[in-house]
Each structure stands twice: as structure tokens, then as C-alpha cells.
CSV table of C-alpha atoms and ligand atoms in Angstrom, one decimal:
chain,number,residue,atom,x,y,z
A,13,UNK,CA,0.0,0.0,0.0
A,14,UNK,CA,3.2,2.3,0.5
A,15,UNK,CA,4.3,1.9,-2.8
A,16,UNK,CA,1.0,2.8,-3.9
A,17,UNK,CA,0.6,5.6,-2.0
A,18,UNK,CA,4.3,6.7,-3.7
A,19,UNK,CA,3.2,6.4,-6.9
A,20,UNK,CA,-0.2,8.3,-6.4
A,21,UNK,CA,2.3,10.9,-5.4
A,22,UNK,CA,4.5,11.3,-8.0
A,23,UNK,CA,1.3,10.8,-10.3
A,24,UNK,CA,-0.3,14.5,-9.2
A,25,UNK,CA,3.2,15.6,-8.6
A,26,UNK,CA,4.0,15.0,-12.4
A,27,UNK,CA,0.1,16.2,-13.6
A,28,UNK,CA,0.5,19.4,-11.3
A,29,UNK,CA,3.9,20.1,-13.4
A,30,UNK,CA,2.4,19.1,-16.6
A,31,UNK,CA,-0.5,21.7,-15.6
A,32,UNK,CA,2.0,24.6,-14.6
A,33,UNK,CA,4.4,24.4,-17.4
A,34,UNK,CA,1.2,25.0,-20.1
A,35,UNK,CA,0.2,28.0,-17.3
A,36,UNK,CA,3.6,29.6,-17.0
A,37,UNK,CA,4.3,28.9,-21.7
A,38,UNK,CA,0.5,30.9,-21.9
A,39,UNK,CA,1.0,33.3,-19.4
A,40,UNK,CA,2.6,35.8,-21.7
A,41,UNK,CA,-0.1,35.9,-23.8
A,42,UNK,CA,-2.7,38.7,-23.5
A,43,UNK,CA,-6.2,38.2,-22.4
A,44,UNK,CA,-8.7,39.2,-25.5
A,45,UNK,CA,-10.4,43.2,-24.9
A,46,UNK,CA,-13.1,44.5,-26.6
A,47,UNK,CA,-14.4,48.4,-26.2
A,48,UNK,CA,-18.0,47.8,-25.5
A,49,UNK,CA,-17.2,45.1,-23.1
A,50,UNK,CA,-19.1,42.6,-24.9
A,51,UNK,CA,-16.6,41.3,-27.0
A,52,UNK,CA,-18.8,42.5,-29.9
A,53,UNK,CA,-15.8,43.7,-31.0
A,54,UNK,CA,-13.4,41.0,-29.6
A,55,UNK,CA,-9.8,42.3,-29.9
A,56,UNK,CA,-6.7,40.1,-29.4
A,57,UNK,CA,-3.2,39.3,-31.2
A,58,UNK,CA,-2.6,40.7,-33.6
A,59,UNK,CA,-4.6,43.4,-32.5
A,60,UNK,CA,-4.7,45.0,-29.0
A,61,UNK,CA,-6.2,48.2,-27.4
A,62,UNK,CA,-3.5,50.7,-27.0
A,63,UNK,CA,-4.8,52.0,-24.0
A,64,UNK,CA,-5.5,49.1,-22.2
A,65,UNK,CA,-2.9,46.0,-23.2
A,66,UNK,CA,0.4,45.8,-23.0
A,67,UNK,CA,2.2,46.8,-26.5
A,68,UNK,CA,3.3,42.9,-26.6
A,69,UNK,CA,-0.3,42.2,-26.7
A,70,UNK,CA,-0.1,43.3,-30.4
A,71,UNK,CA,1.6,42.5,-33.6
A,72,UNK,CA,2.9,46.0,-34.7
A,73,UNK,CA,1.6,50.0,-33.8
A,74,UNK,CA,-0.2,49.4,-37.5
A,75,UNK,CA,-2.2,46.9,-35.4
A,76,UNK,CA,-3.1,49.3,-32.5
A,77,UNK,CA,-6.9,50.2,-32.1
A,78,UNK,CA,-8.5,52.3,-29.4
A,79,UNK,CA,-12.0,53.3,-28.1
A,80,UNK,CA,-13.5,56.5,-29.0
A,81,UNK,CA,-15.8,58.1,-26.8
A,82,UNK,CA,-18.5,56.4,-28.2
A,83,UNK,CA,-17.3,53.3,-27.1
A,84,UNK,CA,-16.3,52.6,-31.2
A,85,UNK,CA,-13.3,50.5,-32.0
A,86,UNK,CA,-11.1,52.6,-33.8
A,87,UNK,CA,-8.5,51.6,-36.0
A,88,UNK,CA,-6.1,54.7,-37.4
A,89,UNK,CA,-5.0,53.9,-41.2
A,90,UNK,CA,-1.5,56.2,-42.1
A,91,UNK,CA,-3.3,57.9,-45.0
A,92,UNK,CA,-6.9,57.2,-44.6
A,93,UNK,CA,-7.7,58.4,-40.8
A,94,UNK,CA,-10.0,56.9,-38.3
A,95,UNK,CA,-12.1,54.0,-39.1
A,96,UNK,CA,-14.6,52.4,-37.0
A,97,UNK,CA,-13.8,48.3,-36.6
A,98,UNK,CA,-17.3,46.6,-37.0
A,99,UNK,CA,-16.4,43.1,-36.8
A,100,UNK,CA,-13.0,41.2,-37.0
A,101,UNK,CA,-12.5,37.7,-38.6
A,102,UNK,CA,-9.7,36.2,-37.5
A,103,UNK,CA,-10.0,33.6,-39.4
A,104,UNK,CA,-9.8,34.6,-42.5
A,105,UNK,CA,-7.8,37.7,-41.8
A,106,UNK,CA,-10.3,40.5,-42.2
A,107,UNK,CA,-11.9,43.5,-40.9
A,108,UNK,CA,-14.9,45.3,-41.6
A,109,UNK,CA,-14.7,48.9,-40.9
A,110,UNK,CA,-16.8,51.6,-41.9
A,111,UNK,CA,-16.8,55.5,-41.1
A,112,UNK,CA,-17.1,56.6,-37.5
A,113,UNK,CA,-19.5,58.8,-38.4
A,114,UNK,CA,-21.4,56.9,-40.8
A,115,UNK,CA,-20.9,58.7,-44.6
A,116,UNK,CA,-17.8,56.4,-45.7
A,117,UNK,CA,-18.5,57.0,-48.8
A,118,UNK,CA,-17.7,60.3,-48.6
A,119,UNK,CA,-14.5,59.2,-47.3
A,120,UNK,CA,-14.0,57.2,-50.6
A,121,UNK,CA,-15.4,59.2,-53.2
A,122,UNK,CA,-14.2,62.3,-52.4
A,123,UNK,CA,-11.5,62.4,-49.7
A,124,UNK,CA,-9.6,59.4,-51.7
A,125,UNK,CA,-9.7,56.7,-48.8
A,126,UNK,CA,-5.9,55.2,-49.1
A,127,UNK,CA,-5.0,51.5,-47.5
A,128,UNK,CA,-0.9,52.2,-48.5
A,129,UNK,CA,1.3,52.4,-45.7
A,130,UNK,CA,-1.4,50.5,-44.3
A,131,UNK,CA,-0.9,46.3,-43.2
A,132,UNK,CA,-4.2,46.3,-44.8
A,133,UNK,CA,-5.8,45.4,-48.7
A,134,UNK,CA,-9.0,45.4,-50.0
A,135,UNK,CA,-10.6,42.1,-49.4
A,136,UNK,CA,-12.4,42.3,-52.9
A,137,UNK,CA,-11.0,43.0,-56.3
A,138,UNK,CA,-11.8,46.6,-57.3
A,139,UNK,CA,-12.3,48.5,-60.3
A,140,UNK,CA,-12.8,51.9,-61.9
A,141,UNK,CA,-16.2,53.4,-61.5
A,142,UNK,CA,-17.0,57.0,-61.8
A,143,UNK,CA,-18.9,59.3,-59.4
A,144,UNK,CA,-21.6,61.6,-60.6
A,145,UNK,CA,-23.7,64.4,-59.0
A,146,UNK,CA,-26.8,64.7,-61.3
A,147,UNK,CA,-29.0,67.9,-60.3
A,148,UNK,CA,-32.0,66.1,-59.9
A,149,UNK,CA,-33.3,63.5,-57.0
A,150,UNK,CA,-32.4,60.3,-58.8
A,151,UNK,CA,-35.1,57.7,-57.7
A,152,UNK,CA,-35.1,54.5,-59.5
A,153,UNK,CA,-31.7,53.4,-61.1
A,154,UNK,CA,-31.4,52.2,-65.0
A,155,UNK,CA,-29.0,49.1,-63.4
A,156,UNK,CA,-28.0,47.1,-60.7
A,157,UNK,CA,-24.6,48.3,-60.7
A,158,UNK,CA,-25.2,52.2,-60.6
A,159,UNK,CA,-25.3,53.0,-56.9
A,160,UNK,CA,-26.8,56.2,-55.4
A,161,UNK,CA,-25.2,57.5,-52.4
A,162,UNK,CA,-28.2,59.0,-50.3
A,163,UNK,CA,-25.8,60.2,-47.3
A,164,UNK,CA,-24.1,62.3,-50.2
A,165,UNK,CA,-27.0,63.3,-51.8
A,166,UNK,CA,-30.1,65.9,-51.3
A,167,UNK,CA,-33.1,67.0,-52.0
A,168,UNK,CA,-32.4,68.8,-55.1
A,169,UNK,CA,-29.0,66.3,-56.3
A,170,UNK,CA,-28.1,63.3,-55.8
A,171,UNK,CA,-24.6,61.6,-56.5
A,172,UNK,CA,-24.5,58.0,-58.0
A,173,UNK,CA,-21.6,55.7,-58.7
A,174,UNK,CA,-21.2,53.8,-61.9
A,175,UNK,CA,-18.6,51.0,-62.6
A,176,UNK,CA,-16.8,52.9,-65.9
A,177,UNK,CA,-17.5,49.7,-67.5
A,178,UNK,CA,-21.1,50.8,-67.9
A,179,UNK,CA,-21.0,54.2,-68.4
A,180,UNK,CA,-21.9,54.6,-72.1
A,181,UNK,CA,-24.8,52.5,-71.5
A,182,UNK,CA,-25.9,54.4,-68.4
A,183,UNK,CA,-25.2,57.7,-70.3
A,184,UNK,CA,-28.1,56.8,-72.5
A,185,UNK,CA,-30.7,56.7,-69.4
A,186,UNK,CA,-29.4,59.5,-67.3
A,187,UNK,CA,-30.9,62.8,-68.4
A,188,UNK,CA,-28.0,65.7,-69.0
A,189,UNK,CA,-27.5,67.0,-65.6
A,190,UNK,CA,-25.2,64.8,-63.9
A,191,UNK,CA,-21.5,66.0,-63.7
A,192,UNK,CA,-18.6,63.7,-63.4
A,193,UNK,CA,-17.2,64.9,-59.4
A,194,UNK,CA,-14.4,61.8,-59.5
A,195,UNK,CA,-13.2,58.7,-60.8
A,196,UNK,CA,-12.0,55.8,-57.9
A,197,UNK,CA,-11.2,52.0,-57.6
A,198,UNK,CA,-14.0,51.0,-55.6
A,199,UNK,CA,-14.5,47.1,-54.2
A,200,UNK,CA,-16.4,45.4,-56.8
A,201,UNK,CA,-18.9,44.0,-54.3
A,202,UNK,CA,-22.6,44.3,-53.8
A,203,UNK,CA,-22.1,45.5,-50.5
A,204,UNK,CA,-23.9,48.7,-50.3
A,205,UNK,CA,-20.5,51.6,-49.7
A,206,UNK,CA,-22.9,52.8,-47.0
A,207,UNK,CA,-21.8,49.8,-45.1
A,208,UNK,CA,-18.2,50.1,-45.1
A,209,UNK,CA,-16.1,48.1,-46.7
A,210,UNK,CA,-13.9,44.6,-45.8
A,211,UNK,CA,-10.1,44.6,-45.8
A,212,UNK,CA,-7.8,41.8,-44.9
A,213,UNK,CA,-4.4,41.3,-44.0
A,214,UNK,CA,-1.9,38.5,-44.5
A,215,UNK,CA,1.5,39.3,-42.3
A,216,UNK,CA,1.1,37.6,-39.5
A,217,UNK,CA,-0.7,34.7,-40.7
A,218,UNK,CA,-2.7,33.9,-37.7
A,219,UNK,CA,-5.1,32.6,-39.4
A,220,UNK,CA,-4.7,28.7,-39.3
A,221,UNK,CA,-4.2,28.6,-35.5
A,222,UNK,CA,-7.5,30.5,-34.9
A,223,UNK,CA,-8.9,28.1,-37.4
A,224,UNK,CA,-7.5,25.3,-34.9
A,225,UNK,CA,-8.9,27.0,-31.6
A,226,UNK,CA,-5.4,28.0,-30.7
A,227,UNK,CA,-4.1,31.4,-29.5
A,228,UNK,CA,-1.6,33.6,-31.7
A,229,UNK,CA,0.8,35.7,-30.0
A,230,UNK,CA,4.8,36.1,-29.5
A,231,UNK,CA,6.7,33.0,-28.8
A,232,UNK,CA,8.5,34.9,-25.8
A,233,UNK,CA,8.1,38.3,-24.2
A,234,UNK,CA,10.8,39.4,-26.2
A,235,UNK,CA,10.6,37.7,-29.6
A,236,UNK,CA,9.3,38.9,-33.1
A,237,UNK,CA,8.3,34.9,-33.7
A,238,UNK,CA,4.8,34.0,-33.8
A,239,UNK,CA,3.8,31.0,-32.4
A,240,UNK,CA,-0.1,29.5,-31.8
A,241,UNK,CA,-0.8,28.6,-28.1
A,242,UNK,CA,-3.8,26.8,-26.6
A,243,UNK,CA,-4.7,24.5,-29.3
A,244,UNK,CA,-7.3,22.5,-28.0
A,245,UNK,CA,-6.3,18.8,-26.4
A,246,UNK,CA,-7.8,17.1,-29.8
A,247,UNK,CA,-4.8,19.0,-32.0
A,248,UNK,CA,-1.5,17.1,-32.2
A,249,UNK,CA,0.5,17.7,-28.7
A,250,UNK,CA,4.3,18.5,-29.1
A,251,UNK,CA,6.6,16.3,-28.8
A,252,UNK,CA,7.9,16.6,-24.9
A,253,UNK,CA,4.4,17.1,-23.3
A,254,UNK,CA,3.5,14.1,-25.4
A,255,UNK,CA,6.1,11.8,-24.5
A,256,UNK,CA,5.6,12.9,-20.3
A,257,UNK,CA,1.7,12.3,-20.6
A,258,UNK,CA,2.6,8.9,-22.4
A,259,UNK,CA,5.3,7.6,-20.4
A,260,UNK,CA,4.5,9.0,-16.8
A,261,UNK,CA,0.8,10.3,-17.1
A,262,UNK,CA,-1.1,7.7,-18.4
A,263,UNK,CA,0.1,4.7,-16.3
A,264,UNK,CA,-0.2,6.8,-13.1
A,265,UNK,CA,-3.9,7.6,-14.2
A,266,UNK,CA,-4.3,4.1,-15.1
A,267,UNK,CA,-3.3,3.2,-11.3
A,268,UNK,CA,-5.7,5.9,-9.8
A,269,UNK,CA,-8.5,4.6,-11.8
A,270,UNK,CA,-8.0,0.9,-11.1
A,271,UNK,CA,-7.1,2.3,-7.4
A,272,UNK,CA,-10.6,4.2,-7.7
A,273,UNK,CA,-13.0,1.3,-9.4
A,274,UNK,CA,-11.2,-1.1,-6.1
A,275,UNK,CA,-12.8,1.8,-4.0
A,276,UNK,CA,-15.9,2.2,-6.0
A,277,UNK,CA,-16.9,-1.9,-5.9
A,278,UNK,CA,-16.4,-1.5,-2.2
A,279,UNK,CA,-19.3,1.0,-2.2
A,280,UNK,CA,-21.3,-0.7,-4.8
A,281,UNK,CA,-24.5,0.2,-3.1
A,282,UNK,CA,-23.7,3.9,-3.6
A,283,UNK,CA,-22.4,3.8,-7.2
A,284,UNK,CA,-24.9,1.9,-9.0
A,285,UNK,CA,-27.5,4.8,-9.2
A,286,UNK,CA,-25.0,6.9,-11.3
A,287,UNK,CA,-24.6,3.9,-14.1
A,288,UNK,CA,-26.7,4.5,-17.1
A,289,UNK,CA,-29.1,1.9,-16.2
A,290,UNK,CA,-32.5,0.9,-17.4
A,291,UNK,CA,-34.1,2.6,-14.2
A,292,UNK,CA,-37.2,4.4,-15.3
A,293,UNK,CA,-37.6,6.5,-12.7
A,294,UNK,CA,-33.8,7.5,-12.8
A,295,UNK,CA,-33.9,8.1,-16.5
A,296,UNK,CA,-36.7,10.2,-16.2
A,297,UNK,CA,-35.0,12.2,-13.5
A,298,UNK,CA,-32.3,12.5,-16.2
A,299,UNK,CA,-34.4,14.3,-18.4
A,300,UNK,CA,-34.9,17.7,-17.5
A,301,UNK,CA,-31.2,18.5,-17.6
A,302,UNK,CA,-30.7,17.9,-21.5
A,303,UNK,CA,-34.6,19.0,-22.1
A,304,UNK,CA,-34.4,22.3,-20.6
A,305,UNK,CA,-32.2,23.7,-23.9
A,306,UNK,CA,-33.2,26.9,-23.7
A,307,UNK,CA,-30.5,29.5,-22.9
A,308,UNK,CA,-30.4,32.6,-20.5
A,309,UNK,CA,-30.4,36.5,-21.9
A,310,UNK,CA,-26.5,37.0,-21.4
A,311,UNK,CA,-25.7,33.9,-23.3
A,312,UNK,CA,-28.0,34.7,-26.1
A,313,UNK,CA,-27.1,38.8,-25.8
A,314,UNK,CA,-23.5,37.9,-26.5
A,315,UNK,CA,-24.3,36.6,-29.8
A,316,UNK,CA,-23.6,38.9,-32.8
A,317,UNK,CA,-26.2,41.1,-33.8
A,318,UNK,CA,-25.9,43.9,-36.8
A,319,UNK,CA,-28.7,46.2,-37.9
A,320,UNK,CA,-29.2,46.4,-41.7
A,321,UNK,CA,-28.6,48.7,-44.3
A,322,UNK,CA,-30.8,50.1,-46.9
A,323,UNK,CA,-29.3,47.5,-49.1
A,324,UNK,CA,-30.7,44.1,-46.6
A,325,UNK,CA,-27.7,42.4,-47.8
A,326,UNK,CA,-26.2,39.5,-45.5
A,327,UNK,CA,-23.8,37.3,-45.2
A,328,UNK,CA,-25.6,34.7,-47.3
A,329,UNK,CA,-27.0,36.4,-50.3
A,330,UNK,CA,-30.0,33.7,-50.3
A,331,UNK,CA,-30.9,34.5,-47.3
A,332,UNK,CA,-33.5,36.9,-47.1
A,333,UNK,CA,-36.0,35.6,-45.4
A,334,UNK,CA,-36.2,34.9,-41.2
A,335,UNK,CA,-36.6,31.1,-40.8
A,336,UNK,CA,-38.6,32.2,-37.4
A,337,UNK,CA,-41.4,34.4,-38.8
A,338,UNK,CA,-40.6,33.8,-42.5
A,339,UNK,CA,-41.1,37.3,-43.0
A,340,UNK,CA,-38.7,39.4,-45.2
A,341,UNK,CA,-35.8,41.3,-43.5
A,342,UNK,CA,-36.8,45.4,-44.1
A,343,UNK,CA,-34.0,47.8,-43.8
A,344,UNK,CA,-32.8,49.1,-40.7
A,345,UNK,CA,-33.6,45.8,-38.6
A,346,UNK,CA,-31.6,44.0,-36.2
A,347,UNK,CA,-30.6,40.3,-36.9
A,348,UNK,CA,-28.5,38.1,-34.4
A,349,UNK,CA,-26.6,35.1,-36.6
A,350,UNK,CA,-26.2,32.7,-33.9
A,351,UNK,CA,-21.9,31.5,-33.5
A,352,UNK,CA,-20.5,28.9,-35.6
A,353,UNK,CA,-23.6,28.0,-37.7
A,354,UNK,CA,-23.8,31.2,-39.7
A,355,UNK,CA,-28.0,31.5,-40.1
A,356,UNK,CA,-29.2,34.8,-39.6
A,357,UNK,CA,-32.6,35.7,-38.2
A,358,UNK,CA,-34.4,39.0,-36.8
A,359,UNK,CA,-33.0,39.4,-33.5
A,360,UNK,CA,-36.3,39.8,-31.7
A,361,UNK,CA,-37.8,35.9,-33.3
A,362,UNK,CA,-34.0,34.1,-32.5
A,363,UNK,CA,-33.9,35.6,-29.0
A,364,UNK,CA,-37.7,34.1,-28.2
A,365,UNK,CA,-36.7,31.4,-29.9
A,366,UNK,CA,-33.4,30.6,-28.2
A,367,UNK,CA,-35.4,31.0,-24.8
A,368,UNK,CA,-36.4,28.1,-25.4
A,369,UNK,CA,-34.4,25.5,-27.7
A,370,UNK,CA,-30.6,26.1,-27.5
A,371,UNK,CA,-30.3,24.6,-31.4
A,372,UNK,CA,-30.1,26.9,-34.5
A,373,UNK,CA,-33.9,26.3,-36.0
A,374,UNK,CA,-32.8,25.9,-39.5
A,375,UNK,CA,-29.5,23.5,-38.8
A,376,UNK,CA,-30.2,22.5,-35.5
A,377,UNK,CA,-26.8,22.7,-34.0
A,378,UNK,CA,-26.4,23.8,-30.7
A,379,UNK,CA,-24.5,27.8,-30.1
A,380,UNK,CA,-22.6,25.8,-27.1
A,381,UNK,CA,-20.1,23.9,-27.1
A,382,UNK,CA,-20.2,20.1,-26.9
A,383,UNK,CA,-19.0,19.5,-23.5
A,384,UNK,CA,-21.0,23.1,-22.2
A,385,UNK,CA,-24.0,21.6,-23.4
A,386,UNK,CA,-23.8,18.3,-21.5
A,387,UNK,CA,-23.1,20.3,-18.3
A,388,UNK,CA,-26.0,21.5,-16.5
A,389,UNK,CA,-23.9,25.0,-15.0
A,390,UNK,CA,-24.6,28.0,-16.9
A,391,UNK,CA,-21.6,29.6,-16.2
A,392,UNK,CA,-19.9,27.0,-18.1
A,393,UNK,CA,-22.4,27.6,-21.5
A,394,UNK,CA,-22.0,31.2,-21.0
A,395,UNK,CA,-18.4,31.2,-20.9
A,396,UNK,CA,-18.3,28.8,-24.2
A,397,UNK,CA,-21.0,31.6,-26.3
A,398,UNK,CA,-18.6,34.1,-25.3
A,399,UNK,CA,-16.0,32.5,-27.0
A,400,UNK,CA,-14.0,34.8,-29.3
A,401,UNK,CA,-13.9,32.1,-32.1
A,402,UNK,CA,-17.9,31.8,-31.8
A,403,UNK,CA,-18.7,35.1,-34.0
A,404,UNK,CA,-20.1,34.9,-37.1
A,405,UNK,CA,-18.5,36.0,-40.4
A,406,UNK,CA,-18.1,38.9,-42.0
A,407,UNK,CA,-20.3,39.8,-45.3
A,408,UNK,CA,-18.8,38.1,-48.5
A,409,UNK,CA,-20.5,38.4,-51.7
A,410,UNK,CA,-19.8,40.1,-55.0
B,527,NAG,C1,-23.7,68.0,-55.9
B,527,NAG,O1,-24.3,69.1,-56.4
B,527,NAG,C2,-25.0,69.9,-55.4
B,527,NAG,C3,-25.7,71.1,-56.1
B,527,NAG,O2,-26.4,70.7,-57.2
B,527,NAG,C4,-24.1,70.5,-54.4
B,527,NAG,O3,-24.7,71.2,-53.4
B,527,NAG,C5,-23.3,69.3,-53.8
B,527,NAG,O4,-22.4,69.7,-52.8
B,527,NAG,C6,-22.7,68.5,-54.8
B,527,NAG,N1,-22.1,67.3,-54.2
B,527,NAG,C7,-20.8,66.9,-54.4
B,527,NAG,C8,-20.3,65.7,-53.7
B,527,NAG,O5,-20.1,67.5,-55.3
B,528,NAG,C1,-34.4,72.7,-54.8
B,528,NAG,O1,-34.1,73.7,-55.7
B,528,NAG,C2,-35.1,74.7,-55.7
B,528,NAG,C3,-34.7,75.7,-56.7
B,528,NAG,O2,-33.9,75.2,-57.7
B,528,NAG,C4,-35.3,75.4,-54.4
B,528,NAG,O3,-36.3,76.3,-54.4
B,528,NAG,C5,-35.6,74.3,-53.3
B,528,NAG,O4,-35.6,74.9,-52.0
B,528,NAG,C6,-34.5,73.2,-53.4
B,528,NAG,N1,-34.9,72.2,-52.4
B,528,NAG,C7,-34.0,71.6,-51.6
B,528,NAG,C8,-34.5,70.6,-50.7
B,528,NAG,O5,-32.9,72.0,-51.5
B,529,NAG,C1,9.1,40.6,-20.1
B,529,NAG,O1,10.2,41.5,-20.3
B,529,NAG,C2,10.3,42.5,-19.3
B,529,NAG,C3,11.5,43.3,-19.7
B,529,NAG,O2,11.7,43.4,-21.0
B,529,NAG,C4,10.4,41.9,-18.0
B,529,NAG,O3,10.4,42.9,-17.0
B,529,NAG,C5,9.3,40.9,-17.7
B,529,NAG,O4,9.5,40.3,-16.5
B,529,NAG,C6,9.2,39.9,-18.8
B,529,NAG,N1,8.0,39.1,-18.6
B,529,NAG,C7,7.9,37.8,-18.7
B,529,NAG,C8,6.7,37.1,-18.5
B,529,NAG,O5,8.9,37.1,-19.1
């Protein structure tokens, strides 16, 4: 029984270690910020508030955001100014941003909106269009591609965009009052240029290990390598950790389990009721904690939620109808995408809706993770939905 005892020892001794060395490699990594608090905005490597995280926390000053007073994540581009961050995908590398003050295209059109100097490209292709203020309130427009800009036009004017590619064509519909103001590379997109625009970056490539679930930061406090921490226990483990687990871990676990089960048939009587067994009555009582489902207001507040423009466009072009109340999105609504399964709905039909089934309607898979959903604590679920990596992606069509 000595011996046993020893080797119980050395066991948690040898786990503890295992447990502290991850702690002490991860410690130097930043905790994630965000400006409203809700991680709305969730900013980590290689991005980092510059007010609030250390300058380690982030990849390079081009990085650096900060909250405005408005509680706006602001992102400063050398020769383009203050933009407002609407949603980061780490991911796939990109940011959405879109003017603080809500006329971007103003800031494209006429102040000639720059990404060079900048860590940052267009996601989408562009190409030439050419900007016109016509002296008369445009109202319906000849094609698809001509664009009017209502926060740049009036009453009396109104200034449209059309891809130069079109113009002669277009010429032929417009009546004689519209003067060329500019010519500009503009994304190619169908995104309306009311709603900002997406840019991406590729240095550092980050990327993959967020795809994994793992962490991106500095290998060291004092290194300009990147390495990705924190990948989950199902990616491959490196080499030394491995070979401890293997070699000391697993037999010592081994021995407290076949050290437990020799406890556990001494109390039979007490262990029997926790076996899946054909128990009605048990079974039953079972129920309730996988049937409740439904999930509290914090969990399903954190989800993302974005109003839309005039243009309704989502994520998912197809997508224009609410699953929920299969009524049309309008603009200017507010529609939550629950994490990780991408399906959009009006906020106000997913939130009653989530109340009381914790599985998207139209794919049914559950916003919390696996092992949060199997546990009964809320704290656990609501920590999982507040996952950084649970958001939903940015708008991609063209
Ligand atoms: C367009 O024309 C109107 C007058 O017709 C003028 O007030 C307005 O500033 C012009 N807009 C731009 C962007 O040039
Ligand atoms: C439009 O122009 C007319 C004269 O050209 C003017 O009387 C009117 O006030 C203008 N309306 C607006 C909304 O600017
Ligand atoms: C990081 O470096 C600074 C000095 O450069 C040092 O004071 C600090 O202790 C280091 N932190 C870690 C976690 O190594």
C-alpha cells in the first residue's frame, strides 16, 4: 500500500507540473479586450487596445486600435484616418470597418480613402467606377450596378456611382444634368458603400491557429516569432508534453482509476444509481437537464447582432427571409446570426426562440459547445457563447 501511495504521489506531482508548465508557456499571452465590453468587437493578437494592453499584446503599432468616446473600436490607417472596426474575422484575416461617423462613402469618393502604408488590402478586387452628381433626386436606377449614395445626396442632387465599364450604357438613361465629381477604384462587391467596406491582411498569418482554436501571440516576451498557443487537447500535442503524458501520465492515471474502481466496488450500493441503467424512474429524472435547452439573456445577448442597411444584404445572399417568422428582412432591422452555424434571423424571433431551444432552428446545431451543453452549470455555456472564435463572419458576396 506504501508503494502505492508513492506512486499516487509522484502521479499528481508529475500532472500538477504538466498543468503549470502549459500555465507559466501561456502566461505571456494577452487576455482578448473589446471596447464595449461585450466582446462585440473582440480584440486580441494581432490586435490590441492601446490604451489598455500591454504593447506585446499586439503585432505591430499598425495593429493598435483604441476606443473612441462612443465606445467605437477605432483603428487609425496612415493615409486614410479613423475607421470604425465593426467586426473582426480572425479567421480569414479580415476586418470590416466603416466611417465613425457613418458617410464612408464620402470618405471614398471624395476624400480618396488610401490603405498604403497600411498592413491592410481590400478584401475584394476593385475597379474603376466614376462618381456623378446629377442635379436632380435620382429615384429608381437604370442598373444594378449604378449605386446612389443618399448620405451624399439631397433633396435637389443626388450623386451615384457607376462602374466605368457601364457608363456609355448608363449615359443613354441618365438625363444631361449629372456631372462627373471623381473617378476611384471602388471594391467590386454588392455591399452597399454605405456599409463600409472589408479589408484583410496577410502578415502575420494567424489565421490557421485560430482556425485550430489556438491562441496567436509572441513566442516569448521578447521575440518577433509567432507562435499559436492553446490548441485544443484534440490537436497534435508537441513532442515533450506528449512523451511525459505517455510515459509518466497515463500509467499513473491508469493506477488511480484501477485504485478508484477497487474503492468504488467497495461502495457498490452507492455507485450503482450513477450507471446509465434501465431505471425508469432514474432516466426520467435525467431528463430535465438535456430538455431544458433553452438558454439565459446574457448567453444569447452575446451573440452577434448587426442592424441592416438600406441595401438588406447578408452574409448569405440567399438569405432573405427569417426562418422564425418567414417574413422578409426590411431595412434598418436588427438580426443576431447565432456562432459557428452562420444562419441569420431577426433578432427579436431568434432571441424568443433561443429562450427556449438552445439549437439553431434551421440546422439545428447547438451555439454551445459540446461538453458546455452536456453540463447542466450556466456559467460553463455562458463562458463557451462568449468564445471569441464563436462570431459569425463577416459579409462576403460580390
Ligand atoms: C452636388 O451638387 C449639389 C448642387 O447641385 C451640391 O450642393 C453638392 O455639394 C454636390 N455634391 C458633391 C459631392 O459634389
Ligand atoms: C431645390 O431647388 C429649388 C430651386 O432650384 C429650391 O427652391 C428648393 O428649395 C430646393 N430644395 C431643396 C430641398 O434644396
Ligand atoms: C518581459 O520582459 C520584461 C522586460 O523586457 C520583464 O520585466 C518581464 O518580467 C518579462 N515578462 C515575462 C513574463 O517574461
Amino acid at each position: 500500500m506504501a508503494a502505492a501511495k508513492f506512486s499516487v504521489t509522484v502521479t499528481v506531482t508529475v500532472l500538477l507540473a504538466v498543468f503549470f508548465f502549459n500555465l507559466a508557456k501561456s502566461q505571456f499571452l494577452c487576455k482578448q479586450s473589446s471596447c464595449r465590453g461585450d466582446f462585440s468587437v473582440a480584440v486580441r493578437f494581432p490586435f490590441r487596445l492601446k490604451n489598455t494592453q500591454d504593447s506585446r499584446c499586439g503585432f505591430k503599432p499598425d495593429f493598435d486600435l483604441y476606443c473612441n468616446n462612443r465606445r467605437q473600436t477605432i483603428l487609425n490607417l496612415p493615409d486614410a484616418g479613423d475607421v470604425a472596426v465593426l467586426f473582426i474575422d480572425y479567421k480569414s484575416q479580415s476586418l470590416w470597418i466603416n466611417d465613425p461617423d457613418q458617410c464612408f462613402p464620402r470618405r471614398l469618393l471624395i476624400d480618396a480613402f488610401d490603405l498604403k502604408n497600411s498592413p491592410f488590402t481590400s478584401y475584394y478586387r476593385s475597379e474603376p467606377y466614376t462618381v456623378l452628381n446629377c442635379s436632380y433626386p435620382v429615384e429608381t436606377l437604370p442598373f444594378d450596378r449604378v449605386r446612389k449614395i443618399k448620405c451624399m445626396s439631397g433633396g435637389n442632387y443626388s450623386v451615384i456611382t457607376v462602374p466605368n465599364r457601364d457608363l456609355d450604357m448608363v449615359n443613354a438613361f441618365l438625363p444631361s444634368q449629372c456631372n462627373v465629381i471623381a473617378t476611384r477604384r471602388l471594391p467590386s462587391t454588392r455591399m452597399e458603400l454605405e456599409e463600409g467596406m472589408v479589408v484583410k491582411w496577410s502578415n502575420p498569418n494567424c489565421g490557421n491557429c485560430e482556425a485550430r482554436g489556438g491562441d496567436c501571440g509572441f513566442k516569448t516576451n521578447s521575440s518577433a516569432e509567432i507562435q499559436c498557443f492553446n490548441l485544443p487537447k484534440s490537436g497534435i500535442p508537441r513532442g515533450a508534453k506528449y512523451g511525459l503524458i505517455m510515459g509518466v501520465g497515463i500509467p499513473g492515471l491508469l493506477f488511480i482509476i484501477g485504485l478508484g474502481c477497487y474503492v468504488c466496488g467497495k461502495f457498490k450500493a452507492f455507485t450503482r444509481p450513477n450507471r446509465p441503467t434501465t431505471n425508469l424512474s432514474l432516466s426520467m429524472g435525467h431528463q430535465p437537464t438535456s430538455a431544458v435547452a433553452g438558454l439565459d439573456k446574457p448567453t444569447i445577448d452575446s451573440f452577434p447582432k448587426i442592424q441592416l442597411g438600406e441595401s438588406r444584404r447578408l452574409p448569405k445572399p440567399n438569405d432573405t427571409t427569417c426562418a422564425i417568422c418567414l417574413s422578409e428582412y426590411q431595412p434598418k432591422e436588427t438580426i443576431r446570426t447565432i456562432p459557428d452555424c452562420r444562419h441569420f434571423f431577426h433578432s427579436n424571433c431568434i432571441d424568443e426562440w433561443l429562450k427556449l431551444n438552445a439549437t439553431c432552428p434551421v440546422c439545428r446545431n447547438s451555439p454551445e459547445d459540446s461538453s458546455a451543453a452536456s453540463t447542466p452549470s450556466r456559467t460553463v455555456s455562458m463562458s463557451a457563447s462568449m468564445s471569441p472564435r464563436s462570431v459569425a463572419s463577416l459579409p462576403r458576396h460580390d
